PDB file of C-alpha atoms in Angstrom:
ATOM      1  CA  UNK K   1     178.210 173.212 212.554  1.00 50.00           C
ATOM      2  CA  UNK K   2     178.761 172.769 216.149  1.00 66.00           C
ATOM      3  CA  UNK K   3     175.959 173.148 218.216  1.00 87.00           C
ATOM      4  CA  UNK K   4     175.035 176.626 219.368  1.00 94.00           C
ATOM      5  CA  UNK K   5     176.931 178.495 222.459  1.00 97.00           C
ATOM      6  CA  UNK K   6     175.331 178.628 225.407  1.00 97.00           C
ATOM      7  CA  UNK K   7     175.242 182.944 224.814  1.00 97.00           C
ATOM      8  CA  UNK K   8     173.066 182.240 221.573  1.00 97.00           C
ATOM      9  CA  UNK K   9     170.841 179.773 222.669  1.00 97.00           C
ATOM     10  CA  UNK K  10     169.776 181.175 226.313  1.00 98.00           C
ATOM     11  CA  UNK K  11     168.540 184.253 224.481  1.00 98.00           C
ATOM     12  CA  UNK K  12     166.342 182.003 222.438  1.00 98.00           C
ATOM     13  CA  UNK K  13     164.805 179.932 225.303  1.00 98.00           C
ATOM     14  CA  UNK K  14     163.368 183.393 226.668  1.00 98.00           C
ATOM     15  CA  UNK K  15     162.008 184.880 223.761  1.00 98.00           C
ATOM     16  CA  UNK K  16     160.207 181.461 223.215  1.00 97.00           C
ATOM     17  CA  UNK K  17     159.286 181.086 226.472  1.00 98.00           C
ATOM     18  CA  UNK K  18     158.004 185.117 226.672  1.00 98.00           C
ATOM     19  CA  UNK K  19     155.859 184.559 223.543  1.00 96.00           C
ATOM     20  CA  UNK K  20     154.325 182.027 225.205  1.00 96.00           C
ATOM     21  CA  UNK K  21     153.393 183.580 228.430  1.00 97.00           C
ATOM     22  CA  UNK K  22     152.673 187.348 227.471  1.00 95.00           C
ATOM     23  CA  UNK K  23     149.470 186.289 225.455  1.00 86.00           C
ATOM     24  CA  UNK K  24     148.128 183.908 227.591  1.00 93.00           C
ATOM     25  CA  UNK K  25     147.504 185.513 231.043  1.00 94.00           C
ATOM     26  CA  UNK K  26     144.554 182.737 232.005  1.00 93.00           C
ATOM     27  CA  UNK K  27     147.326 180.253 231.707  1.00 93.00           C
ATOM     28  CA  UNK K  28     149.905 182.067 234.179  1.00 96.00           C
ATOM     29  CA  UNK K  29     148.038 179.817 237.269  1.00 96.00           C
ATOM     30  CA  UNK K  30     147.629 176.299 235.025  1.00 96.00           C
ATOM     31  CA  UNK K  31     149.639 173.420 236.241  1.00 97.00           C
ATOM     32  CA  UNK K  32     152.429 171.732 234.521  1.00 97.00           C
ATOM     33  CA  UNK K  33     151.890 168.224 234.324  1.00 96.00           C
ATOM     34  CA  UNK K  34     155.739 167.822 233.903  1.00 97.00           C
ATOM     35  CA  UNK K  35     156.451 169.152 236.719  1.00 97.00           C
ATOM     36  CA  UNK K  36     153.821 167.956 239.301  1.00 93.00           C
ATOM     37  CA  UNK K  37     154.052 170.629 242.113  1.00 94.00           C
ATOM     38  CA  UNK K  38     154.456 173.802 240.012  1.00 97.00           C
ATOM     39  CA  UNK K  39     152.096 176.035 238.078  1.00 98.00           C
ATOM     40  CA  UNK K  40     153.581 178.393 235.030  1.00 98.00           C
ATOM     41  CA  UNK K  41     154.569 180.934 237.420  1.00 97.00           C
ATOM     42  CA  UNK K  42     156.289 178.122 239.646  1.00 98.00           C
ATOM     43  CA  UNK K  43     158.170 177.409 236.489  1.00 98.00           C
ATOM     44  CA  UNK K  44     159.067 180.587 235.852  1.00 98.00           C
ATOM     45  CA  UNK K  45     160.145 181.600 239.038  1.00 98.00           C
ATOM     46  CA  UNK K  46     162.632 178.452 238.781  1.00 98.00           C
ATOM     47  CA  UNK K  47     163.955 179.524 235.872  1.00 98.00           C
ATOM     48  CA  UNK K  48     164.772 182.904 237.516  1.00 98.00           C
ATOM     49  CA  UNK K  49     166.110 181.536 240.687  1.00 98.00           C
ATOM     50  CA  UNK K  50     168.878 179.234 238.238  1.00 98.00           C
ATOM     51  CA  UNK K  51     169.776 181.791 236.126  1.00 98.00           C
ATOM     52  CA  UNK K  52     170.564 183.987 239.564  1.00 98.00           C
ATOM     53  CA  UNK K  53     172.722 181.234 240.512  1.00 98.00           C
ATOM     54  CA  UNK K  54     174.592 181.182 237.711  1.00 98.00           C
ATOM     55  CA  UNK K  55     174.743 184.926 237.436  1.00 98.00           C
ATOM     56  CA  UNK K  56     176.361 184.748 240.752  1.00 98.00           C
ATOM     57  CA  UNK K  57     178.816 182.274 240.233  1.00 97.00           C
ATOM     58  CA  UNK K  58     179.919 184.379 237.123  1.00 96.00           C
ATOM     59  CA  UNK K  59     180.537 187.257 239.202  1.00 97.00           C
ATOM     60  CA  UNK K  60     177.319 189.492 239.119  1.00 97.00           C
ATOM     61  CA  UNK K  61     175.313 190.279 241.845  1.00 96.00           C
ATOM     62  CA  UNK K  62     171.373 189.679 240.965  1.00 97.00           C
ATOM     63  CA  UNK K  63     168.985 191.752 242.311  1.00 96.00           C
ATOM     64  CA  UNK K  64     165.760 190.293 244.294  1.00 96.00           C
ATOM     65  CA  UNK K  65     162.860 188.406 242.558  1.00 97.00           C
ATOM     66  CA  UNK K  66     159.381 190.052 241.931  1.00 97.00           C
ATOM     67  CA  UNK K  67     156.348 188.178 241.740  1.00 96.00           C
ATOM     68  CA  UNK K  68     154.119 187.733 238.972  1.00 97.00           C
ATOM     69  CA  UNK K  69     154.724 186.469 235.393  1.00 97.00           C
ATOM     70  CA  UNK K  70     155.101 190.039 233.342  1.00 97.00           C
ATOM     71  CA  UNK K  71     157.274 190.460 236.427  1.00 98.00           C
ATOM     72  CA  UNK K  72     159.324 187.584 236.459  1.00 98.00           C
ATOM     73  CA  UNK K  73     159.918 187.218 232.818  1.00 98.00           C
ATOM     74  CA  UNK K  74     161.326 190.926 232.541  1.00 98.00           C
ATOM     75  CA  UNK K  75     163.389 190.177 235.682  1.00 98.00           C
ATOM     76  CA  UNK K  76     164.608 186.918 233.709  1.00 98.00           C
ATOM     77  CA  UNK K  77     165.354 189.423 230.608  1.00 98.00           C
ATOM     78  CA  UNK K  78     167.456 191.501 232.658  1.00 98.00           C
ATOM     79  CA  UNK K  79     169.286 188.484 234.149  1.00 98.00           C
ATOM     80  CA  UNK K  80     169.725 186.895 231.253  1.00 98.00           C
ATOM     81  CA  UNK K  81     171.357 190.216 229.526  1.00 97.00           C
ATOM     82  CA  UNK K  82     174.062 190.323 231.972  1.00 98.00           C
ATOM     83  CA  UNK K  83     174.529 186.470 232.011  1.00 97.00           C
ATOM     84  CA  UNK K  84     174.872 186.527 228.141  1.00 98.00           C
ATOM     85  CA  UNK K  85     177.756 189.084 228.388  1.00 97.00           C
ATOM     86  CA  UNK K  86     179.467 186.923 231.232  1.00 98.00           C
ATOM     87  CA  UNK K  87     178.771 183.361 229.600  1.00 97.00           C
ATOM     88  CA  UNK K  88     180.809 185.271 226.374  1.00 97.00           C
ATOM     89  CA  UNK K  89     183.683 186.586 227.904  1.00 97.00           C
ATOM     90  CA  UNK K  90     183.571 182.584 229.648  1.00 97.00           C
ATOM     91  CA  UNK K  91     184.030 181.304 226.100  1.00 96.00           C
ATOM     92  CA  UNK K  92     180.281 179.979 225.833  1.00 95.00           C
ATOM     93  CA  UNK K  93     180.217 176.452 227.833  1.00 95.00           C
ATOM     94  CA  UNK K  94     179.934 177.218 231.095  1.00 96.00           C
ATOM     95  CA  UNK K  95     176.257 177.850 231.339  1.00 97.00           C
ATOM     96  CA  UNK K  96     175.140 174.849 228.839  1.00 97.00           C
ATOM     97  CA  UNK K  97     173.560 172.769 231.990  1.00 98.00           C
ATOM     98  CA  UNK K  98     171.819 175.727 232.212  1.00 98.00           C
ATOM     99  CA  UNK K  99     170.076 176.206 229.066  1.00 98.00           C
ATOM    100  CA  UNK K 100     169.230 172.592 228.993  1.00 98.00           C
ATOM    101  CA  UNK K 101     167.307 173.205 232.106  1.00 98.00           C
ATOM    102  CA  UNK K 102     165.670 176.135 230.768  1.00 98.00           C
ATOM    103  CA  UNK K 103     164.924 174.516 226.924  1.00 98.00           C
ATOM    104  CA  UNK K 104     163.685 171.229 228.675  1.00 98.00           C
ATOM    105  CA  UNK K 105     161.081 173.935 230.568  1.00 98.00           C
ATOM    106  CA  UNK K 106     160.347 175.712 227.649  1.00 98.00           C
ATOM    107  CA  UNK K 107     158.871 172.312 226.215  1.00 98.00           C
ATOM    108  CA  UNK K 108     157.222 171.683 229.797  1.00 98.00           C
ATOM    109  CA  UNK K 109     155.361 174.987 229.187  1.00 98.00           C
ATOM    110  CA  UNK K 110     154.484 174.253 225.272  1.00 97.00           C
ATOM    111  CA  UNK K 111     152.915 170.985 226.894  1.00 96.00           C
ATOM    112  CA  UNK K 112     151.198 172.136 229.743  1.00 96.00           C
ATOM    113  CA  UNK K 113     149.696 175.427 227.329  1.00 96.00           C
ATOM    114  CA  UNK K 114     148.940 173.180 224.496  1.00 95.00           C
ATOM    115  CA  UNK K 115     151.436 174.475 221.982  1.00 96.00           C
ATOM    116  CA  UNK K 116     153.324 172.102 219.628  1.00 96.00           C
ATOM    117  CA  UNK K 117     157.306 172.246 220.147  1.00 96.00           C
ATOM    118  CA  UNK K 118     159.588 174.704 218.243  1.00 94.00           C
ATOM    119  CA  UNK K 119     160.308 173.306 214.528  1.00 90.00           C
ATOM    120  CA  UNK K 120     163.903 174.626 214.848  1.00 93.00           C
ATOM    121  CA  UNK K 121     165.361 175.948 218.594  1.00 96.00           C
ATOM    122  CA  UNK K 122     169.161 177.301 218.889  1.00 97.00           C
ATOM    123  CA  UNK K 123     169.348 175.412 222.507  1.00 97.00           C
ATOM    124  CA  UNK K 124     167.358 172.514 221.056  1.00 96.00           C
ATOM    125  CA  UNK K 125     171.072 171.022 219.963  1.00 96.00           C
ATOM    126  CA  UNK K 126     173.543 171.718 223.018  1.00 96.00           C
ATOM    127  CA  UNK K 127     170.926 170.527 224.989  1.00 97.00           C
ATOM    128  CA  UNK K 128     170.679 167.513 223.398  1.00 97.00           C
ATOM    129  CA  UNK K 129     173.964 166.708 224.064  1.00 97.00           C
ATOM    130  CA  UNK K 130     174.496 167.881 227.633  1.00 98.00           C
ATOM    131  CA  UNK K 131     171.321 164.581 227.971  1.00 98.00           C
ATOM    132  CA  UNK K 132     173.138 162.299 226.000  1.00 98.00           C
ATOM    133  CA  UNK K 133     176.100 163.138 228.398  1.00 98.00           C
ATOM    134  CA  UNK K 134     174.414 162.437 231.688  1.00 98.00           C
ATOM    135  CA  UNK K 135     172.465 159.860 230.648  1.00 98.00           C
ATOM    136  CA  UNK K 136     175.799 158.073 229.441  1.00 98.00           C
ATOM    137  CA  UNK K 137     177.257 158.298 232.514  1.00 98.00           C
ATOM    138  CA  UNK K 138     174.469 156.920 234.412  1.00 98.00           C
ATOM    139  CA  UNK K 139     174.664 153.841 232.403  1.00 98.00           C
ATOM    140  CA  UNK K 140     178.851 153.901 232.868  1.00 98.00           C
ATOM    141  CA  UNK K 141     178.002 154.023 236.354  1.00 98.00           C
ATOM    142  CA  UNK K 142     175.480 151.114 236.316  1.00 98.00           C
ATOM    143  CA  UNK K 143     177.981 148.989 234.798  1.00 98.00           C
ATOM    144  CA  UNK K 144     175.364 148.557 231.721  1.00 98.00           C
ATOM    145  CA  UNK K 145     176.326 147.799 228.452  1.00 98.00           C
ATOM    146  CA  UNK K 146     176.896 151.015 225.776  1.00 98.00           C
ATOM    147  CA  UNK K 147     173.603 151.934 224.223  1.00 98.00           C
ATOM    148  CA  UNK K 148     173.234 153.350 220.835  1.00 98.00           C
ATOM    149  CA  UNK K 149     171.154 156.278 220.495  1.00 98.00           C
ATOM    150  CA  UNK K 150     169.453 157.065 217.217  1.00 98.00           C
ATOM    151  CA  UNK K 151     166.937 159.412 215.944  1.00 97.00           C
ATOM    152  CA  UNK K 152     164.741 158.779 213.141  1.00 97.00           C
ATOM    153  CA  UNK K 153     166.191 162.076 211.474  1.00 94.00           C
ATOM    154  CA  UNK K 154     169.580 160.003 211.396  1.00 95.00           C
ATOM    155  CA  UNK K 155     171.325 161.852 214.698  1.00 95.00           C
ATOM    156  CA  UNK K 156     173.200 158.986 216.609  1.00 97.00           C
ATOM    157  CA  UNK K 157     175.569 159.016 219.569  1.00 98.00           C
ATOM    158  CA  UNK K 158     177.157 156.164 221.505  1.00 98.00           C
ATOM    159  CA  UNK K 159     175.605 156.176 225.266  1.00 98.00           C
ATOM    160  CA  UNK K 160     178.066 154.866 227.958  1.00 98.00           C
ATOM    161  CA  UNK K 161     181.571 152.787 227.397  1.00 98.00           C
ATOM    162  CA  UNK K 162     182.773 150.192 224.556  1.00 97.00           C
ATOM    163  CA  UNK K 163     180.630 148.590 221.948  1.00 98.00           C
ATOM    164  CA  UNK K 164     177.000 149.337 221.783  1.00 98.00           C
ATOM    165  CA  UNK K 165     175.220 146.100 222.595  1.00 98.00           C
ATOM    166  CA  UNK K 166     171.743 147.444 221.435  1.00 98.00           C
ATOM    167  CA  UNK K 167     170.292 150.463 219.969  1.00 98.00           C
ATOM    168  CA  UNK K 168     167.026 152.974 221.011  1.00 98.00           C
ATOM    169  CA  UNK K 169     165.819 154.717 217.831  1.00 98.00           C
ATOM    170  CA  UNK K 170     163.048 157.021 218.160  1.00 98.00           C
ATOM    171  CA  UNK K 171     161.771 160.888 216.872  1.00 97.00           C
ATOM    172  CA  UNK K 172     164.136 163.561 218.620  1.00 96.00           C
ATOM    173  CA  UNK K 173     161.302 164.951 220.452  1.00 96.00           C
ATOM    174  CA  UNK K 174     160.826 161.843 222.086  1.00 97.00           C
ATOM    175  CA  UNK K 175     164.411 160.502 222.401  1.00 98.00           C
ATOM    176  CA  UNK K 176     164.891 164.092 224.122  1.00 98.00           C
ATOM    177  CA  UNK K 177     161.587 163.988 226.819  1.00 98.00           C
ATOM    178  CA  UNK K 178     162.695 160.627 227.106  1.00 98.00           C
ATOM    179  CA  UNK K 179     166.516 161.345 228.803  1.00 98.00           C
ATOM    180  CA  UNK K 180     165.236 164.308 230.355  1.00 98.00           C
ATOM    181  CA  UNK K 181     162.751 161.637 232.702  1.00 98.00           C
ATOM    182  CA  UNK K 182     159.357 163.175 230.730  1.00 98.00           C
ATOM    183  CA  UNK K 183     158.181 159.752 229.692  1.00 98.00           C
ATOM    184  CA  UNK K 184     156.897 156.462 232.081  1.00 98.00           C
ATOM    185  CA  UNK K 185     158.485 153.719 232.162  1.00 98.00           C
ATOM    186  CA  UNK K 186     156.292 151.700 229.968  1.00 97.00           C
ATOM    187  CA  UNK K 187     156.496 154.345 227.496  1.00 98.00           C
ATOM    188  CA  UNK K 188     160.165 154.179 227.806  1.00 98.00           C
ATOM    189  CA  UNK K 189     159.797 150.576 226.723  1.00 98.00           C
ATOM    190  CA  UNK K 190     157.627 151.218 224.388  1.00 98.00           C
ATOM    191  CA  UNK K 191     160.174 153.004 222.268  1.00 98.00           C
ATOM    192  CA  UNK K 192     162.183 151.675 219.362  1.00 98.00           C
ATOM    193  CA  UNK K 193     164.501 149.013 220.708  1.00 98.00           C
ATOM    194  CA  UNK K 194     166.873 146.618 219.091  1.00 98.00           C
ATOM    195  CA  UNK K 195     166.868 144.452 222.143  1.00 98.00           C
ATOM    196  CA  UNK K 196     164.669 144.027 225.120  1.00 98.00           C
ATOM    197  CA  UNK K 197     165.308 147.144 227.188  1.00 98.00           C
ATOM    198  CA  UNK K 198     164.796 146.401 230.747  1.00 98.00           C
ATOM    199  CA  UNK K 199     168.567 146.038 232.049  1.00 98.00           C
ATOM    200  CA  UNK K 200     168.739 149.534 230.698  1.00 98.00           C
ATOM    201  CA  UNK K 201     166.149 151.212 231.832  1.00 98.00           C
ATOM    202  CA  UNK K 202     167.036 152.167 235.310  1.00 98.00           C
ATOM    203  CA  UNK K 203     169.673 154.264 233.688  1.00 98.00           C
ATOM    204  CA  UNK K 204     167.039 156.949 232.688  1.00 98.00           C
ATOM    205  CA  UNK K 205     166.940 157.661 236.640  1.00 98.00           C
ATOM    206  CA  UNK K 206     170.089 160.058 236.999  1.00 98.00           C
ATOM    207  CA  UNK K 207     171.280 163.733 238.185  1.00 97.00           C
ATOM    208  CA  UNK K 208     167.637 165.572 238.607  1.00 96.00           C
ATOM    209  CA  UNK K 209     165.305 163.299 236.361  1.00 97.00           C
ATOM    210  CA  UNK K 210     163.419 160.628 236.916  1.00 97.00           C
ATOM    211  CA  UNK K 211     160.483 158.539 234.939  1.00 98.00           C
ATOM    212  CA  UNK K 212     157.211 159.243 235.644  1.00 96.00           C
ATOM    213  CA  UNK K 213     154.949 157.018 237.365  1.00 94.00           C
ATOM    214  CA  UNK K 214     151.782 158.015 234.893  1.00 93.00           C
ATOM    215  CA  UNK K 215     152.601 158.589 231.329  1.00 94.00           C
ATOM    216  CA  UNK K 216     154.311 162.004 230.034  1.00 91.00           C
ATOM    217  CA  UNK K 217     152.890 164.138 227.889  1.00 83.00           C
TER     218      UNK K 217
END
């Protein structure tokens, strides 16, 4: 199977990320370490503010944010049950950058609260692949050699153009935080690597992500 449309897994993201706000109320003020400047809220107000963007550019017309978490995540619900309809009738690709975004949050918010990640996620696939597909055009666009991907559960795609000249294994939950700029660079190098991975390396710098300077959590 496929992986999941982007109607079926942006439903998931915000039940996970609800059950992990609406029993925690002293952690609605806690930083995220992923994301330096933002608290929980921060994060959750982001997540509103994208899928308003997208809501718009399918056609609806979003109402004005509240503040506050219990706030903000029923706003999101409401957004989000509109959006689903719209990202349907769209034929269920249009909105996949967005539920990367939000998944890749969702596992921000498991880190900063101290929760292990989901076993099995319906976005965790899709938005594997809309990383793999930015992070192979980066290295396209560096004029690096193809990198092979792997993951130790025996996933594997082909990152940039022609013949893979090396090949980055590693657990999916790292392979993941690592193309969506949540790990250092020495932790990037630290990884499983079938040559030495310097030349490559810049290539994890592309669209909004970026390494760390101290090491991701």
């Amino acid at each position: 199977m496929g992986p999941a449309p982007d109607f079926v897994g942006y439903p998931e993201v915000r039940r996970g990320v609800r059950a992990l706000l609406e029993g925690r109320p002293a952690g609605h003020r806690r930083p995220v370490p992923a994301c330096p400047e933002w608290t929980v809220e921060d994060l959750l107000a982001h997540l509103t503010t994208i899928a308003a963007r997208v809501l718009t550019r399918h056609g609806g017309t979003p109402p004005p944010a509240p503040a506050g978490v219990p706030a903000l995540l029923d706003h999101w619900d409401d957004l989000g049950e509109d959006l689903d309809r719209r990202l349907a009738e769209a034929g269920g690709r249009t909105g996949e950058v967005m539920v990367m975004d939000a998944f890749t949050h969702e596992l921000d918010l498991r880190a900063a609260l101290g929760v292990p990640p989901p076993a099995e996620h319906l976005a965790w696939a899709p938005s594997f692949e809309v990383l793999v597909r930015g992070f192979s055009g980066s290295i396209t666009a560096r004029g690096l050699p193809a990198l092979r991907l792997r993951t130790t559960g025996g996933s594997e795609w082909t990152a940039g153009e022609g013949r893979p000249a090396a090949a980055l294994t590693a657990p999916a939950l790292e392979l993941y935080r690592a193309l969506a700029g949540r790990r250092s660079p020495g932790q990037l190098a630290e990884l499983d690597w079938s040559e030495p991975p310097s030349q490559w390396l810049p290539a994890f710098t592309w669209g909004p992500f970026s390494p760390p300077a101290a090491p991701g959590v």
